[in-house]
């Protein structure tokens, strides 16, 4: 069972370009979470999605950021018109449909975005 | 709303010495508590978690943590440090065992340095 897969691992974008980050959850997981880790900071929650639904986007910046988790395919975090302050590591996590005391969120290895 | 405070952004111990990483939390509901480890350029790996039941939780790599409700603490310990323990450690809290509707709230992390 493959873990949470994120690609690309590293992404370099010029200011003003778009960044697309992809996350394939673990098999059987239908809950996806995106987190951002700024330098010298802990991870900050951005958005929680289930298939075709955004459940909680309270951590998403109001502008330029969007996320989706379509019925088929990976979850996508899209950042439009990137700025230098968007440079960070973006982590995706997934968890199973059924929440119980034995479930946990599994993290991918992250995408490190550098805006130049 | 939840928050996590990790005391000490950097902790240095000698190889073979006791490791103690401090974590205090605040939560308006009974919390689920987690410790994650992050090795350089890697994703987060779950060390251990407290959901319900026994307040002393044992995790991987010889780590353990004790949930103390009266002190709102969840400190991480290991009796004898190994060089391979050098990494970033994150304490996190959630309203749900798998991350919950708004995911995990992380502390800023503690960088553990092991002196030979």
CSV table of C-alpha atoms in Angstrom, one decimal:
chain,number,residue,atom,x,y,z
A,1,UNK,CA,0.0,0.0,0.0
A,2,UNK,CA,1.7,3.1,-1.2
A,3,UNK,CA,1.8,6.1,1.1
A,4,UNK,CA,0.6,9.6,0.4
A,5,UNK,CA,2.3,10.7,-2.8
A,6,UNK,CA,3.0,14.3,-3.5
A,7,UNK,CA,4.5,15.7,-6.7
A,8,UNK,CA,6.6,17.4,-7.6
A,9,UNK,CA,9.0,17.2,-4.6
A,10,UNK,CA,10.5,20.5,-5.6
A,11,UNK,CA,9.0,23.3,-7.6
A,12,UNK,CA,10.5,26.6,-8.7
A,13,UNK,CA,8.3,29.3,-10.0
A,14,UNK,CA,8.9,32.9,-11.0
A,15,UNK,CA,6.9,35.6,-9.4
A,16,UNK,CA,3.5,35.9,-11.1
A,17,UNK,CA,3.4,32.3,-12.3
A,18,UNK,CA,1.0,29.6,-11.2
A,19,UNK,CA,2.0,26.7,-9.0
A,20,UNK,CA,0.1,23.4,-9.0
A,21,UNK,CA,0.8,20.9,-6.3
A,22,UNK,CA,-0.6,17.4,-6.4
A,23,UNK,CA,-1.4,14.9,-3.7
A,24,UNK,CA,-2.6,11.3,-4.1
A,25,UNK,CA,-3.9,10.0,-0.8
A,26,UNK,CA,-3.3,6.5,0.5
A,27,UNK,CA,-5.5,3.9,-1.0
A,28,UNK,CA,-8.9,3.8,0.7
A,29,UNK,CA,-8.5,7.3,2.2
A,30,UNK,CA,-11.1,9.9,1.2
A,31,UNK,CA,-10.1,12.7,3.5
A,32,UNK,CA,-7.3,15.0,2.4
A,33,UNK,CA,-5.6,17.8,4.4
A,34,UNK,CA,-3.2,20.5,3.1
A,35,UNK,CA,-0.7,22.2,5.4
A,36,UNK,CA,2.0,24.8,4.8
A,37,UNK,CA,5.3,25.0,6.6
A,38,UNK,CA,7.1,28.3,6.5
A,39,UNK,CA,10.8,28.4,7.4
A,40,UNK,CA,11.4,28.0,11.1
A,41,UNK,CA,7.6,27.5,11.7
A,42,UNK,CA,5.4,24.6,12.4
A,43,UNK,CA,2.8,23.3,10.0
A,44,UNK,CA,-0.3,25.4,9.5
A,45,UNK,CA,-3.6,23.9,8.5
A,46,UNK,CA,-4.9,25.2,5.2
A,47,UNK,CA,-7.8,23.1,3.9
A,48,UNK,CA,-9.7,19.9,4.5
A,49,UNK,CA,-11.3,18.1,1.6
A,50,UNK,CA,-13.3,15.1,0.9
A,51,UNK,CA,-14.1,13.8,-2.6
A,52,UNK,CA,-15.6,16.7,-4.6
A,53,UNK,CA,-16.2,18.7,-1.4
A,54,UNK,CA,-14.3,21.4,0.5
A,55,UNK,CA,-15.1,20.7,4.2
A,56,UNK,CA,-13.0,23.4,5.9
A,57,UNK,CA,-10.9,26.0,4.2
A,58,UNK,CA,-10.5,28.3,7.2
A,59,UNK,CA,-6.7,28.2,6.8
A,60,UNK,CA,-6.6,29.2,3.2
A,61,UNK,CA,-5.5,32.7,2.2
A,62,UNK,CA,-8.5,34.5,0.7
A,63,UNK,CA,-6.9,35.2,-2.6
A,64,UNK,CA,-4.8,33.3,-5.1
A,65,UNK,CA,-5.1,29.9,-3.3
A,66,UNK,CA,-7.6,27.2,-4.2
A,67,UNK,CA,-7.9,23.5,-3.7
A,68,UNK,CA,-9.9,20.7,-5.1
A,69,UNK,CA,-10.2,16.9,-4.7
A,70,UNK,CA,-12.1,15.6,-7.7
A,71,UNK,CA,-14.0,12.4,-8.0
A,72,UNK,CA,-11.1,10.9,-10.0
A,73,UNK,CA,-7.5,11.8,-9.7
A,74,UNK,CA,-5.3,13.6,-7.1
A,75,UNK,CA,-6.1,16.5,-4.9
A,76,UNK,CA,-4.7,19.8,-6.3
A,77,UNK,CA,-3.5,22.8,-4.5
A,78,UNK,CA,-3.3,25.8,-6.9
A,79,UNK,CA,-1.5,29.0,-6.2
A,80,UNK,CA,-2.0,31.7,-8.7
A,81,UNK,CA,0.3,34.7,-9.3
A,82,UNK,CA,2.9,33.4,-6.8
A,83,UNK,CA,4.9,35.8,-4.7
A,84,UNK,CA,8.1,35.2,-2.7
A,85,UNK,CA,6.2,34.8,0.5
A,86,UNK,CA,4.5,31.7,-0.9
A,87,UNK,CA,7.9,29.9,-0.7
A,88,UNK,CA,7.4,27.1,1.7
A,89,UNK,CA,7.0,23.4,2.1
A,90,UNK,CA,3.4,22.2,1.4
A,91,UNK,CA,2.4,19.0,3.0
A,92,UNK,CA,-0.6,16.8,2.2
A,93,UNK,CA,-2.1,14.3,4.6
A,94,UNK,CA,-4.9,11.8,4.2
A,95,UNK,CA,-7.0,9.7,6.6
A,96,UNK,CA,-9.7,7.1,6.2
A,97,UNK,CA,-13.4,7.7,5.7
A,98,UNK,CA,-14.2,6.3,9.1
A,99,UNK,CA,-12.9,8.2,12.0
A,100,UNK,CA,-12.1,6.1,15.0
A,101,UNK,CA,-9.5,6.1,17.7
A,102,UNK,CA,-7.3,3.9,15.5
A,103,UNK,CA,-7.1,6.2,12.6
A,104,UNK,CA,-4.4,8.8,12.0
A,105,UNK,CA,-3.5,11.2,9.3
A,106,UNK,CA,-0.6,10.0,7.1
A,107,UNK,CA,1.7,12.7,5.6
A,108,UNK,CA,3.3,12.9,2.3
A,109,UNK,CA,6.9,14.0,1.9
A,110,UNK,CA,5.9,17.5,0.8
A,111,UNK,CA,6.4,19.8,-2.1
A,112,UNK,CA,9.0,22.5,-1.6
A,113,UNK,CA,8.0,25.6,-3.5
A,114,UNK,CA,10.6,28.2,-4.2
A,115,UNK,CA,9.5,31.5,-5.8
A,116,UNK,CA,12.3,33.4,-7.5
B,1,UNK,CA,-10.0,26.5,19.2
B,2,UNK,CA,-6.8,24.7,20.0
B,3,UNK,CA,-3.2,25.9,20.4
B,4,UNK,CA,0.1,24.2,21.1
B,5,UNK,CA,3.2,25.6,22.8
B,6,UNK,CA,6.5,23.8,22.5
B,7,UNK,CA,9.1,25.2,25.0
B,8,UNK,CA,12.5,25.5,23.5
B,9,UNK,CA,13.0,25.8,19.7
B,10,UNK,CA,16.3,23.9,20.1
B,11,UNK,CA,17.2,21.2,22.7
B,12,UNK,CA,20.7,19.7,22.9
B,13,UNK,CA,21.5,16.5,24.8
B,14,UNK,CA,24.4,14.2,24.9
B,15,UNK,CA,24.2,10.7,23.3
B,16,UNK,CA,22.9,8.4,26.0
B,17,UNK,CA,21.2,11.1,28.0
B,18,UNK,CA,17.6,11.6,28.7
B,19,UNK,CA,15.5,13.4,26.1
B,20,UNK,CA,12.7,15.6,27.3
B,21,UNK,CA,10.7,17.7,24.8
B,22,UNK,CA,8.0,19.8,26.3
B,23,UNK,CA,4.5,20.4,24.9
B,24,UNK,CA,1.6,22.3,26.4
B,25,UNK,CA,-1.8,22.6,24.8
B,26,UNK,CA,-5.0,24.4,25.1
B,27,UNK,CA,-8.3,23.0,23.8
B,28,UNK,CA,-11.9,23.7,24.4
B,29,UNK,CA,-12.8,20.0,24.1
B,30,UNK,CA,-11.0,16.8,25.2
B,31,UNK,CA,-8.0,16.7,23.0
B,32,UNK,CA,-6.3,14.2,20.8
B,33,UNK,CA,-2.6,14.7,21.1
B,34,UNK,CA,0.2,13.7,18.7
B,35,UNK,CA,4.0,13.8,18.4
B,36,UNK,CA,5.5,13.8,14.9
B,37,UNK,CA,9.1,13.6,13.9
B,38,UNK,CA,10.5,15.2,10.7
B,39,UNK,CA,13.9,14.3,9.4
B,40,UNK,CA,15.6,16.7,7.0
B,41,UNK,CA,13.8,17.1,3.7
B,42,UNK,CA,11.3,14.5,4.7
B,43,UNK,CA,7.6,14.4,5.6
B,44,UNK,CA,6.2,14.0,9.0
B,45,UNK,CA,6.2,10.6,10.7
B,46,UNK,CA,3.9,9.8,13.6
B,47,UNK,CA,5.8,8.9,16.8
B,48,UNK,CA,2.9,8.4,19.1
B,49,UNK,CA,-0.6,9.6,19.9
B,50,UNK,CA,-3.0,9.9,22.8
B,51,UNK,CA,-6.7,9.4,22.0
B,52,UNK,CA,-8.3,7.8,25.1
B,53,UNK,CA,-7.4,5.4,27.8
B,54,UNK,CA,-4.0,5.1,29.3
B,55,UNK,CA,-2.3,8.4,29.8
B,56,UNK,CA,1.2,7.0,29.3
B,57,UNK,CA,1.6,6.4,25.6
B,58,UNK,CA,4.5,4.4,24.1
B,59,UNK,CA,5.6,5.1,20.5
B,60,UNK,CA,8.2,4.1,18.0
B,61,UNK,CA,12.0,4.3,18.5
B,62,UNK,CA,11.7,4.2,22.3
B,63,UNK,CA,9.8,7.4,22.7
B,64,UNK,CA,6.9,7.8,25.1
B,65,UNK,CA,4.7,10.7,26.3
B,66,UNK,CA,2.4,11.2,29.2
B,67,UNK,CA,-0.9,13.1,29.0
B,68,UNK,CA,-1.4,15.2,32.1
B,69,UNK,CA,-4.8,16.9,31.9
B,70,UNK,CA,-4.2,18.9,35.1
B,71,UNK,CA,-1.1,20.4,33.6
B,72,UNK,CA,-2.4,20.5,30.0
B,73,UNK,CA,0.9,18.9,29.0
B,74,UNK,CA,2.0,16.1,26.7
B,75,UNK,CA,5.8,16.0,27.1
B,76,UNK,CA,7.9,13.6,25.0
B,77,UNK,CA,10.7,11.6,26.6
B,78,UNK,CA,13.2,9.0,25.7
B,79,UNK,CA,15.5,7.4,28.4
B,80,UNK,CA,18.7,7.3,26.2
B,81,UNK,CA,19.3,9.5,23.2
B,82,UNK,CA,20.8,8.1,20.0
B,83,UNK,CA,22.5,10.0,17.3
B,84,UNK,CA,19.7,9.0,14.9
B,85,UNK,CA,17.2,10.9,17.0
B,86,UNK,CA,18.5,14.2,15.7
B,87,UNK,CA,15.5,15.7,14.0
B,88,UNK,CA,12.6,18.2,14.3
B,89,UNK,CA,9.8,17.2,16.6
B,90,UNK,CA,6.3,18.6,16.4
B,91,UNK,CA,3.6,18.3,19.0
B,92,UNK,CA,0.0,18.6,17.7
B,93,UNK,CA,-3.5,18.6,18.9
B,94,UNK,CA,-6.8,17.8,17.2
B,95,UNK,CA,-10.5,17.6,18.0
B,96,UNK,CA,-10.7,14.2,16.2
B,97,UNK,CA,-8.5,11.1,16.3
B,98,UNK,CA,-7.7,11.2,12.6
B,99,UNK,CA,-7.2,14.9,12.4
B,100,UNK,CA,-10.7,16.1,12.7
B,101,UNK,CA,-12.7,18.6,10.6
B,102,UNK,CA,-10.1,21.3,10.9
B,103,UNK,CA,-7.0,19.1,10.9
B,104,UNK,CA,-4.2,19.2,13.3
B,105,UNK,CA,-2.9,22.3,15.1
B,106,UNK,CA,0.9,22.1,15.4
B,107,UNK,CA,3.4,23.7,17.6
B,108,UNK,CA,6.4,25.5,16.1
B,109,UNK,CA,8.6,22.5,16.6
B,110,UNK,CA,11.7,21.6,18.6
B,111,UNK,CA,15.0,20.9,16.9
B,112,UNK,CA,16.7,18.0,18.8
B,113,UNK,CA,20.5,18.1,18.6
B,114,UNK,CA,22.4,15.1,19.8
B,115,UNK,CA,26.0,15.7,21.0
B,116,UNK,CA,28.5,12.8,20.6
